[in-house]
């Protein structure tokens, strides 16, 4: 199940685990990423907590936690090479995996069609 | 109201938009912050081949001596800058600073001796006040003429020479800081071998009517890419060059800003034309005794760019001992780079300091400038 937030995060949810990243649109706006700060594995985060930080050549931006949950894995590859996020934001450039506190909460997020309509 | 309605355009604005430039307001002008290639690749391309920058927003001013003698214009301008202008030979250019009565810096500028007049290039954000300042102080000896009908184009990088030579063979013989009148595509241009990227290159003043054709001719060369303000900033930062308004301003003096090299001996205590510029007492005193703080390079540990903030002695102290004035990611260095001011006692290379970044205090090291090896053709 693919879901999106108004803050330009995407979530791919399977078996109660959401893989989270930032959208193609977000990456286009940010430009070349040079630094990614990821959450600690094991951290418990609430919806809208600042979960990660990205720095592009232009500015810093926070990546928010889209739902309540526990971080079970982070993508070390993008920490070492942030350009992976620019190259493939909705694939290899994922940020972290979140074990959702309540999978049903995802129903309140946008589907892809709604998100694409939002960013026009 | 749409900000772009009030922004001024350069002779190249329409071309910048056509080339896909992402336009922003800068110093009152609609300027490209980046092109589709993006800041990182634009920066690296400039260091590898050649980057073309529209810098037409900068002020181009002629100081024409009423007597016809360029020496008279030089001596007049020396009233406003702590720089040896009289000793600047025809066909040569040098960096200068307008100072104020407190020894602060009003603007930085380039001054060229054009044989029978001086040609001055000043920052866009300061040009109105600079022109007024020159008119108020130099009009007894010079006509101060702002050139508003010319574009200014910077071509920077190791392939800049071959790209411009294809249009004007004689520019190959120019050395760093040479200035010449050159006919390019049948148009009278003013070419200097200079720039603000740390690379070899040229700045070309071209009449506005011919500017687009000139730039298109350069861009027809695959080595030449259009470059926006984003990469211009990271290039000059890696090169250790000051951005007026960030790294130097009326609160910084030439000595504190580590710009002693811009004040030739002839204008210092004991020199033939010592003093005689605004703030001379403060500035010459600092040449003897040093300034209380000094501009240095700052290398942040890790990969996170640090764009500003106060500097501290250790993890817990609350009294700042310095401040970062410019910072970002250096694509060529492949690491964050910054510059700022620290207490003079802490200005030695290798000094470890700390800065706050998103609630964490991270270590930085005082480092030498520039961060890259410049490619100037001396």
Short mmCIF file of C-alpha atoms in Angstrom, two decimals:
data_model
loop_
_atom_site.label_atom_id
_atom_site.label_comp_id
_atom_site.label_asym_id
_atom_site.label_seq_id
_atom_site.Cartn_x
_atom_site.Cartn_y
_atom_site.Cartn_z
CA UNK A 1 0.00 0.00 0.00
CA UNK A 2 1.59 3.31 -1.13
CA UNK A 3 0.64 6.45 0.83
CA UNK A 4 1.77 10.08 0.87
CA UNK A 5 1.81 13.03 3.28
CA UNK A 6 1.36 16.74 2.69
CA UNK A 7 4.99 17.16 3.82
CA UNK A 8 6.13 15.16 0.78
CA UNK A 9 6.99 11.88 2.47
CA UNK A 10 5.97 8.55 0.93
CA UNK A 11 5.24 5.30 2.80
CA UNK A 12 5.18 1.84 1.32
CA UNK A 13 3.34 -0.32 3.86
CA UNK A 14 3.61 -4.12 3.97
CA UNK A 15 3.08 -6.47 6.94
CA UNK A 16 2.77 -3.57 9.39
CA UNK A 17 6.13 -2.05 8.37
CA UNK A 18 6.22 1.27 6.51
CA UNK A 19 9.27 2.04 4.37
CA UNK A 20 9.50 5.87 4.44
CA UNK A 21 11.22 8.29 2.09
CA UNK A 22 10.76 11.66 0.41
CA UNK A 23 8.96 12.12 -2.88
CA UNK A 24 10.24 12.88 -6.36
CA UNK A 25 8.60 16.29 -6.00
CA UNK A 26 10.42 16.97 -2.71
CA UNK A 27 13.77 16.06 -4.26
CA UNK A 28 13.15 18.29 -7.25
CA UNK A 29 12.50 21.19 -4.88
CA UNK A 30 15.51 20.46 -2.66
CA UNK A 31 18.13 20.00 -5.37
CA UNK A 32 21.35 18.05 -4.82
CA UNK A 33 21.44 16.47 -1.36
CA UNK A 34 24.80 16.56 0.41
CA UNK A 35 23.91 15.28 3.88
CA UNK A 36 21.28 13.06 5.45
CA UNK A 37 20.80 12.67 9.20
CA UNK A 38 18.75 9.55 10.03
CA UNK A 39 16.96 8.50 13.24
CA UNK A 40 18.38 5.85 15.55
CA UNK A 41 17.21 2.30 15.02
CA UNK A 42 14.91 1.46 17.93
CA UNK A 43 13.65 5.04 18.35
CA UNK A 44 9.95 5.40 19.06
CA UNK A 45 8.51 8.30 17.08
CA UNK A 46 5.14 10.00 17.04
CA UNK A 47 3.41 11.30 13.94
CA UNK A 48 4.93 14.68 12.87
CA UNK A 49 8.11 14.23 14.95
CA UNK A 50 11.21 15.37 13.08
CA UNK A 51 12.62 11.98 12.11
CA UNK A 52 15.44 12.91 9.76
CA UNK A 53 17.17 15.97 8.32
CA UNK A 54 18.30 16.50 4.78
CA UNK A 55 20.72 19.18 3.63
CA UNK A 56 20.85 20.15 0.02
CA UNK A 57 23.33 22.58 -1.47
CA UNK A 58 20.65 25.18 -0.81
CA UNK A 59 19.07 24.53 2.59
CA UNK A 60 18.24 22.14 5.40
CA UNK A 61 14.83 20.48 5.67
CA UNK A 62 13.27 18.16 8.23
CA UNK A 63 11.69 14.87 7.27
CA UNK A 64 8.71 14.18 9.52
CA UNK A 65 7.55 10.85 10.85
CA UNK A 66 4.31 10.17 8.97
CA UNK A 67 2.68 7.93 11.62
CA UNK A 68 3.33 6.65 15.16
CA UNK A 69 5.79 3.78 15.26
CA UNK A 70 9.23 2.37 16.02
CA UNK A 71 12.23 2.73 13.71
CA UNK A 72 13.39 -0.80 12.89
CA UNK A 73 15.92 -0.08 10.14
CA UNK A 74 17.64 2.94 8.54
CA UNK A 75 19.19 3.20 5.09
CA UNK A 76 22.92 3.52 5.84
CA UNK A 77 23.64 3.74 2.11
CA UNK A 78 22.10 7.22 1.81
CA UNK A 79 24.03 8.42 4.86
CA UNK A 80 27.23 7.54 3.01
CA UNK A 81 26.03 8.77 -0.39
CA UNK A 82 23.11 11.23 -0.26
CA UNK A 83 23.05 11.43 -4.06
CA UNK A 84 21.21 8.06 -4.03
CA UNK A 85 18.17 10.02 -2.81
CA UNK A 86 18.39 12.36 -5.80
CA UNK A 87 18.81 9.48 -8.21
CA UNK A 88 16.00 7.26 -6.91
CA UNK A 89 13.96 8.99 -4.18
CA UNK A 90 11.05 6.55 -4.23
CA UNK A 91 13.24 3.44 -4.47
CA UNK A 92 16.86 2.97 -3.38
CA UNK A 93 16.75 6.37 -1.68
CA UNK A 94 14.39 5.28 1.15
CA UNK A 95 15.16 6.73 4.61
CA UNK A 96 13.91 4.36 7.32
CA UNK A 97 11.50 1.53 8.12
CA UNK A 98 8.84 2.15 10.71
CA UNK A 99 6.96 -0.60 12.60
CA UNK A 100 3.56 1.08 12.76
CA UNK A 101 1.80 1.38 16.10
CA UNK A 102 -1.59 1.13 14.34
CA UNK A 103 -1.63 0.16 10.67
CA UNK A 104 -5.18 1.48 10.34
CA UNK A 105 -3.89 5.06 10.86
CA UNK A 106 -2.50 4.91 7.33
CA UNK A 107 -6.07 5.12 6.02
CA UNK A 108 -5.98 8.86 6.84
CA UNK A 109 -3.08 9.52 4.44
CA UNK A 110 -3.29 10.37 0.74
CA UNK A 111 -3.05 7.85 -2.04
CA UNK A 112 -0.81 8.54 -5.02
CA UNK A 113 -3.53 10.14 -7.15
CA UNK A 114 -4.45 12.57 -4.35
CA UNK A 115 -0.79 13.43 -3.75
CA UNK A 116 -0.06 14.04 -7.43
CA UNK A 117 -3.12 16.29 -7.58
CA UNK A 118 -1.76 18.21 -4.56
CA UNK A 119 1.65 18.90 -6.10
CA UNK A 120 0.11 19.53 -9.50
CA UNK B 1 2.16 41.37 -5.26
CA UNK B 2 4.40 39.26 -7.43
CA UNK B 3 7.96 40.14 -6.49
CA UNK B 4 9.18 39.49 -10.01
CA UNK B 5 7.20 42.53 -11.17
CA UNK B 6 9.43 44.85 -9.19
CA UNK B 7 12.71 43.11 -10.01
CA UNK B 8 15.05 44.62 -12.56
CA UNK B 9 16.17 42.58 -15.54
CA UNK B 10 19.62 42.28 -17.04
CA UNK B 11 20.26 42.14 -20.81
CA UNK B 12 20.49 38.36 -20.30
CA UNK B 13 17.40 37.73 -18.14
CA UNK B 14 15.27 36.45 -21.04
CA UNK B 15 18.08 34.13 -22.14
CA UNK B 16 18.56 32.88 -18.57
CA UNK B 17 14.86 31.98 -18.47
CA UNK B 18 15.06 30.34 -21.90
CA UNK B 19 17.99 28.23 -20.64
CA UNK B 20 15.79 26.94 -17.81
CA UNK B 21 17.20 29.15 -15.06
CA UNK B 22 15.32 29.04 -11.78
CA UNK B 23 14.87 32.75 -11.23
CA UNK B 24 15.03 34.48 -7.86
CA UNK B 25 15.31 38.03 -6.60
CA UNK B 26 18.90 39.03 -5.81
CA UNK B 27 20.01 42.59 -5.04
CA UNK B 28 16.87 43.84 -6.79
CA UNK B 29 17.46 41.80 -9.96
CA UNK B 30 15.76 38.74 -11.36
CA UNK B 31 18.68 36.30 -11.46
CA UNK B 32 19.14 32.54 -12.02
CA UNK B 33 19.99 30.68 -8.81
CA UNK B 34 20.54 27.51 -10.83
CA UNK B 35 20.00 25.97 -14.25
CA UNK B 36 18.55 22.47 -14.91
CA UNK B 37 21.98 20.90 -14.34
CA UNK B 38 21.79 21.84 -10.63
CA UNK B 39 24.16 23.60 -8.25
CA UNK B 40 26.46 20.63 -7.59
CA UNK B 41 27.11 19.75 -11.24
CA UNK B 42 27.36 23.44 -12.22
CA UNK B 43 30.04 23.92 -9.58
CA UNK B 44 32.02 20.83 -10.62
CA UNK B 45 31.67 21.69 -14.31
CA UNK B 46 33.14 25.16 -13.70
CA UNK B 47 36.19 23.64 -12.00
CA UNK B 48 36.55 20.98 -14.73
CA UNK B 49 35.70 22.94 -17.91
CA UNK B 50 34.07 26.39 -18.04
CA UNK B 51 31.10 28.10 -16.45
CA UNK B 52 29.35 31.18 -17.81
CA UNK B 53 27.83 33.60 -15.29
CA UNK B 54 25.56 36.58 -15.89
CA UNK B 55 26.96 39.20 -13.51
CA UNK B 56 25.32 42.14 -15.28
CA UNK B 57 23.65 43.15 -12.00
CA UNK B 58 27.01 44.44 -10.82
CA UNK B 59 27.78 48.12 -11.26
CA UNK B 60 30.16 49.24 -14.02
CA UNK B 61 31.44 52.77 -13.52
CA UNK B 62 33.92 54.94 -15.37
CA UNK B 63 35.97 57.59 -13.56
CA UNK B 64 37.03 60.02 -16.25
CA UNK B 65 39.59 62.62 -15.12
CA UNK B 66 38.56 66.15 -15.98
CA UNK B 67 42.21 67.00 -16.68
CA UNK B 68 42.55 64.06 -19.08
CA UNK B 69 45.31 62.63 -16.88
CA UNK B 70 44.48 59.21 -15.44
CA UNK B 71 46.87 59.90 -12.54
CA UNK B 72 44.46 62.55 -11.35
CA UNK B 73 41.58 60.04 -11.27
CA UNK B 74 43.85 57.57 -9.46
CA UNK B 75 44.79 60.08 -6.76
CA UNK B 76 41.14 61.07 -6.40
CA UNK B 77 40.01 57.45 -5.91
CA UNK B 78 42.81 56.93 -3.39
CA UNK B 79 40.84 59.28 -1.08
CA UNK B 80 38.23 56.53 -0.75
CA UNK B 81 40.27 53.29 -0.81
CA UNK B 82 43.38 52.19 1.15
CA UNK B 83 44.80 50.89 -2.11
CA UNK B 84 47.64 51.90 -4.44
CA UNK B 85 45.70 53.12 -7.47
CA UNK B 86 48.38 55.51 -8.73
CA UNK B 87 50.78 52.57 -9.08
CA UNK B 88 48.27 50.57 -11.11
CA UNK B 89 49.68 50.43 -14.64
CA UNK B 90 47.58 50.92 -17.78
CA UNK B 91 45.91 47.64 -18.72
CA UNK B 92 46.01 46.32 -15.15
CA UNK B 93 43.30 45.75 -12.57
CA UNK B 94 43.29 45.24 -8.81
CA UNK B 95 41.01 44.53 -5.88
CA UNK B 96 40.03 47.45 -3.65
CA UNK B 97 37.82 48.37 -0.70
CA UNK B 98 35.75 51.46 0.05
CA UNK B 99 36.29 52.14 3.75
CA UNK B 100 34.31 54.31 6.17
CA UNK B 101 35.46 56.70 8.90
CA UNK B 102 35.46 53.89 11.48
CA UNK B 103 37.68 51.68 9.30
CA UNK B 104 34.76 49.47 8.27
CA UNK B 105 34.23 48.24 4.72
CA UNK B 106 31.52 49.93 2.62
CA UNK B 107 32.02 47.63 -0.38
CA UNK B 108 34.68 45.70 -2.23
CA UNK B 109 35.39 46.45 -5.88
CA UNK B 110 37.70 45.95 -8.83
CA UNK B 111 39.57 48.93 -10.30
CA UNK B 112 41.19 48.91 -13.75
CA UNK B 113 43.50 51.50 -15.30
CA UNK B 114 42.17 51.91 -18.85
CA UNK B 115 44.89 54.34 -19.96
CA UNK B 116 42.88 57.58 -19.96
CA UNK B 117 40.32 56.66 -17.30
CA UNK B 118 39.58 54.20 -14.49
CA UNK B 119 37.00 51.42 -14.84
CA UNK B 120 35.41 50.26 -11.61
CA UNK B 121 33.14 47.24 -10.96
CA UNK B 122 31.13 47.26 -7.72
CA UNK B 123 28.63 44.93 -6.05
CA UNK B 124 25.01 45.05 -7.20
CA UNK B 125 23.59 45.54 -3.72
CA UNK B 126 25.90 48.51 -3.05
CA UNK B 127 26.08 50.19 -6.43
CA UNK B 128 23.68 53.07 -5.81
CA UNK B 129 25.46 54.09 -2.62
CA UNK B 130 28.88 53.51 -4.23
CA UNK B 131 28.08 55.76 -7.18
CA UNK B 132 26.70 58.43 -4.84
CA UNK B 133 29.82 58.08 -2.64
CA UNK B 134 32.12 58.54 -5.65
CA UNK B 135 30.10 61.47 -7.01
CA UNK B 136 30.15 63.19 -3.61
CA UNK B 137 33.90 62.75 -3.16
CA UNK B 138 35.48 62.66 -6.60
CA UNK B 139 33.47 65.09 -8.71
CA UNK B 140 36.04 67.88 -8.32
CA UNK B 141 38.51 65.84 -10.37
CA UNK B 142 36.47 63.19 -12.19
CA UNK B 143 33.25 62.62 -14.03
CA UNK B 144 31.60 59.58 -12.44
CA UNK B 145 29.76 57.79 -15.23
CA UNK B 146 27.69 54.68 -14.50
CA UNK B 147 27.48 52.40 -17.54
CA UNK B 148 23.90 51.15 -17.57
CA UNK B 149 23.86 49.89 -21.16
CA UNK B 150 26.35 47.04 -20.85
CA UNK B 151 26.11 43.44 -19.71
CA UNK B 152 28.87 41.80 -17.67
CA UNK B 153 29.61 38.14 -18.29
CA UNK B 154 32.08 35.99 -16.34
CA UNK B 155 33.60 32.96 -18.03
CA UNK B 156 35.44 30.85 -15.46
CA UNK B 157 37.31 27.57 -15.43
CA UNK B 158 40.25 25.81 -17.06
CA UNK B 159 38.51 25.77 -20.47
CA UNK B 160 37.62 29.48 -20.31
CA UNK B 161 40.73 30.46 -22.26
CA UNK B 162 40.13 28.11 -25.18
CA UNK B 163 36.43 29.07 -25.29
CA UNK B 164 37.10 32.81 -25.46
CA UNK B 165 40.16 32.46 -27.70
CA UNK B 166 37.86 30.91 -30.32
CA UNK B 167 36.10 34.30 -30.53
CA UNK B 168 39.07 36.56 -29.76
CA UNK B 169 42.56 35.03 -30.17
CA UNK B 170 44.34 37.91 -28.43
CA UNK B 171 42.91 37.06 -24.98
CA UNK B 172 45.29 34.09 -24.75
CA UNK B 173 48.20 36.45 -24.12
CA UNK B 174 46.47 38.16 -21.18
CA UNK B 175 47.79 37.41 -17.66
CA UNK B 176 45.77 37.35 -14.43
CA UNK B 177 44.39 40.86 -13.75
CA UNK B 178 45.19 42.18 -17.23
CA UNK B 179 42.46 44.35 -18.80
CA UNK B 180 42.11 45.06 -22.52
CA UNK B 181 39.74 46.45 -25.11
CA UNK B 182 38.93 43.54 -27.39
CA UNK B 183 36.72 43.33 -30.45
CA UNK B 184 34.55 40.22 -30.15
CA UNK B 185 32.12 39.40 -32.98
CA UNK B 186 32.75 42.92 -34.22
CA UNK B 187 31.74 44.50 -30.91
CA UNK B 188 33.94 46.57 -28.60
CA UNK B 189 34.26 44.70 -25.30
CA UNK B 190 36.28 45.27 -22.13
CA UNK B 191 37.93 42.02 -21.12
CA UNK B 192 39.71 41.34 -17.84
CA UNK B 193 41.44 38.10 -16.92
CA UNK B 194 39.81 37.75 -13.52
CA UNK B 195 36.75 36.45 -11.76
CA UNK B 196 35.45 35.26 -8.44
CA UNK B 197 35.52 31.48 -8.62
CA UNK B 198 39.14 30.63 -7.80
CA UNK B 199 39.61 29.53 -11.41
CA UNK B 200 41.34 31.08 -14.38
CA UNK B 201 38.88 33.00 -16.50
CA UNK B 202 37.63 36.29 -17.84
CA UNK B 203 35.04 38.93 -17.18
CA UNK B 204 33.69 40.57 -20.32
CA UNK B 205 31.79 43.85 -20.42
CA UNK B 206 29.71 43.80 -23.59
CA UNK B 207 27.14 46.32 -24.94
CA UNK B 208 23.64 45.16 -24.00
CA UNK B 209 22.42 44.95 -27.59
CA UNK B 210 25.07 42.35 -28.43
CA UNK B 211 25.12 40.49 -25.09
CA UNK B 212 22.75 37.68 -26.04
CA UNK B 213 24.58 36.88 -29.28
CA UNK B 214 27.92 36.89 -27.43
CA UNK B 215 26.63 34.50 -24.74
CA UNK B 216 25.00 32.21 -27.31
CA UNK B 217 28.32 32.02 -29.18
CA UNK B 218 30.08 30.94 -25.99
CA UNK B 219 27.36 28.44 -25.07
CA UNK B 220 27.65 26.85 -28.52
CA UNK B 221 30.93 25.44 -27.19
CA UNK B 222 30.06 22.19 -25.32
CA UNK B 223 32.69 22.99 -22.68
CA UNK B 224 30.70 26.08 -21.60
CA UNK B 225 27.64 25.66 -19.36
CA UNK B 226 25.44 28.39 -17.86
CA UNK B 227 25.95 28.67 -14.09
CA UNK B 228 23.65 30.20 -11.47
CA UNK B 229 24.18 32.15 -8.27
CA UNK B 230 24.11 28.97 -6.15
CA UNK B 231 27.30 27.59 -7.67
CA UNK B 232 28.81 31.08 -7.85
CA UNK B 233 28.50 31.17 -4.06
CA UNK B 234 29.98 27.71 -3.41
CA UNK B 235 32.82 28.41 -5.88
CA UNK B 236 33.81 31.69 -4.23
CA UNK B 237 33.47 30.15 -0.76
CA UNK B 238 35.85 27.29 -1.61
CA UNK B 239 38.20 29.92 -3.09
CA UNK B 240 38.15 31.81 0.24
CA UNK B 241 36.73 34.96 -1.38
CA UNK B 242 34.57 37.31 0.68
CA UNK B 243 30.89 37.92 -0.03
CA UNK B 244 30.07 41.52 0.80
CA UNK B 245 27.27 41.68 3.36
CA UNK B 246 28.21 38.28 4.81
CA UNK B 247 31.96 38.14 5.34
CA UNK B 248 32.79 41.82 5.16
CA UNK B 249 30.69 44.88 5.98
CA UNK B 250 30.91 48.15 7.89
CA UNK B 251 31.51 46.14 11.09
CA UNK B 252 34.69 44.53 9.74
CA UNK B 253 38.02 46.20 8.99
CA UNK B 254 40.54 45.22 6.29
CA UNK B 255 42.94 43.76 8.89
CA UNK B 256 40.24 41.79 10.73
CA UNK B 257 39.02 40.52 7.34
CA UNK B 258 42.55 39.24 6.56
CA UNK B 259 42.65 41.52 3.51
CA UNK B 260 46.01 43.13 4.37
CA UNK B 261 47.24 42.12 0.90
CA UNK B 262 44.74 44.59 -0.60
CA UNK B 263 46.47 47.51 1.18
CA UNK B 264 49.79 48.08 -0.54
CA UNK B 265 52.81 49.31 1.46
CA UNK B 266 52.67 52.74 -0.16
CA UNK B 267 49.36 53.40 1.69
CA UNK B 268 50.56 52.03 5.06
CA UNK B 269 52.49 53.88 7.77
CA UNK B 270 55.89 54.88 6.35
CA UNK B 271 54.67 54.66 2.76
CA UNK B 272 54.89 57.59 0.32
CA UNK B 273 51.08 58.05 0.34
CA UNK B 274 50.31 56.59 3.79
CA UNK B 275 46.77 57.18 5.03
CA UNK B 276 44.51 59.70 3.37
CA UNK B 277 41.55 57.31 3.14
CA UNK B 278 38.48 57.04 5.42
CA UNK B 279 39.26 55.26 8.69
CA UNK B 280 43.02 55.48 8.12
CA UNK B 281 43.75 55.97 11.82
CA UNK B 282 41.92 52.77 12.83
CA UNK B 283 43.18 50.72 9.89
CA UNK B 284 46.84 51.75 10.16
CA UNK B 285 46.74 51.18 13.92
CA UNK B 286 45.51 47.64 13.27
CA UNK B 287 48.39 47.07 10.86
CA UNK B 288 50.73 47.80 13.81
CA UNK B 289 48.85 46.11 16.63
CA UNK B 290 46.57 43.60 14.91
CA UNK B 291 42.78 43.42 15.09
CA UNK B 292 40.93 41.81 17.98
CA UNK B 293 39.41 39.19 15.67
CA UNK B 294 40.32 37.66 12.35
CA UNK B 295 38.61 36.09 9.36
CA UNK B 296 39.57 32.42 8.96
CA UNK B 297 38.47 29.32 7.12
CA UNK B 298 36.30 26.94 9.13
CA UNK B 299 36.20 23.22 8.35
CA UNK B 300 33.21 21.53 10.03
CA UNK B 301 33.70 17.92 11.07
CA UNK B 302 31.39 15.42 9.37
CA UNK B 303 29.32 16.09 6.27
CA UNK B 304 26.59 18.46 7.44
CA UNK B 305 26.92 21.96 5.95
CA UNK B 306 27.03 24.71 8.57
CA UNK B 307 25.70 27.96 7.14
CA UNK B 308 26.05 30.24 10.16
CA UNK B 309 26.04 30.48 13.92
CA UNK B 310 28.21 31.44 16.87
CA UNK B 311 31.45 29.60 17.64
CA UNK B 312 32.30 28.30 21.12
CA UNK B 313 35.46 27.08 22.89
CA UNK B 314 34.02 23.77 24.05
CA UNK B 315 30.91 21.59 24.35
CA UNK B 316 29.31 23.58 27.17
CA UNK B 317 30.48 27.23 27.10
CA UNK B 318 27.84 29.86 26.44
CA UNK B 319 30.06 32.85 25.59
CA UNK B 320 30.74 32.99 21.81
CA UNK B 321 34.37 33.36 20.70
CA UNK B 322 33.52 33.83 17.05
CA UNK B 323 30.87 33.55 14.38
CA UNK B 324 30.46 31.82 11.03
CA UNK B 325 29.65 34.35 8.29
CA UNK B 326 29.41 32.06 5.22
CA UNK B 327 29.06 28.33 4.97
CA UNK B 328 27.80 25.53 2.81
CA UNK B 329 28.82 22.35 1.10
CA UNK B 330 31.96 22.48 -1.03
CA UNK B 331 31.39 20.15 -4.01
CA UNK B 332 35.07 20.14 -5.03
CA UNK B 333 36.32 19.68 -1.47
CA UNK B 334 33.49 17.14 -1.08
CA UNK B 335 32.92 18.35 2.45
CA UNK B 336 31.30 21.27 4.24
CA UNK B 337 33.28 24.52 4.11
CA UNK B 338 32.78 27.81 5.92
CA UNK B 339 34.44 31.04 6.89
CA UNK B 340 33.98 33.35 9.79
CA UNK B 341 35.59 35.50 12.45
CA UNK B 342 37.30 34.28 15.62
CA UNK B 343 39.13 36.03 18.45
CA UNK B 344 42.67 36.75 17.22
CA UNK B 345 44.12 34.38 19.83
CA UNK B 346 42.10 31.51 18.31
CA UNK B 347 42.89 32.21 14.66
CA UNK B 348 45.73 29.71 14.33
CA UNK B 349 45.14 26.91 11.82
CA UNK B 350 44.09 23.72 13.56
CA UNK B 351 42.32 25.40 16.48
CA UNK B 352 39.32 23.29 17.49
CA UNK B 353 36.06 25.14 18.14
CA UNK B 354 32.39 24.21 18.29
CA UNK B 355 29.17 25.40 16.68
CA UNK B 356 25.53 24.62 17.42
CA UNK B 357 23.76 22.65 14.71
CA UNK B 358 20.13 21.69 15.32
CA UNK B 359 20.61 21.48 19.08
CA UNK B 360 23.88 19.53 18.88
CA UNK B 361 27.28 21.11 19.40
CA UNK B 362 29.57 19.93 16.62
CA UNK B 363 33.34 20.38 16.28
CA UNK B 364 34.91 22.60 13.63
CA UNK B 365 38.56 23.35 12.86
CA UNK B 366 40.12 26.68 11.96
CA UNK B 367 41.64 26.13 8.53
CA UNK B 368 43.63 28.02 5.92
CA UNK B 369 41.93 29.71 2.97
CA UNK B 370 41.38 28.92 0.17
CA UNK B 371 40.03 25.39 0.45
CA UNK B 372 41.07 24.68 -3.16
CA UNK B 373 44.20 25.47 -5.17
CA UNK B 374 43.35 28.46 -7.37
CA UNK B 375 43.92 28.18 -11.11
CA UNK B 376 44.82 31.83 -11.74
CA UNK B 377 47.13 32.35 -14.72
CA UNK B 378 49.84 34.56 -13.22
#
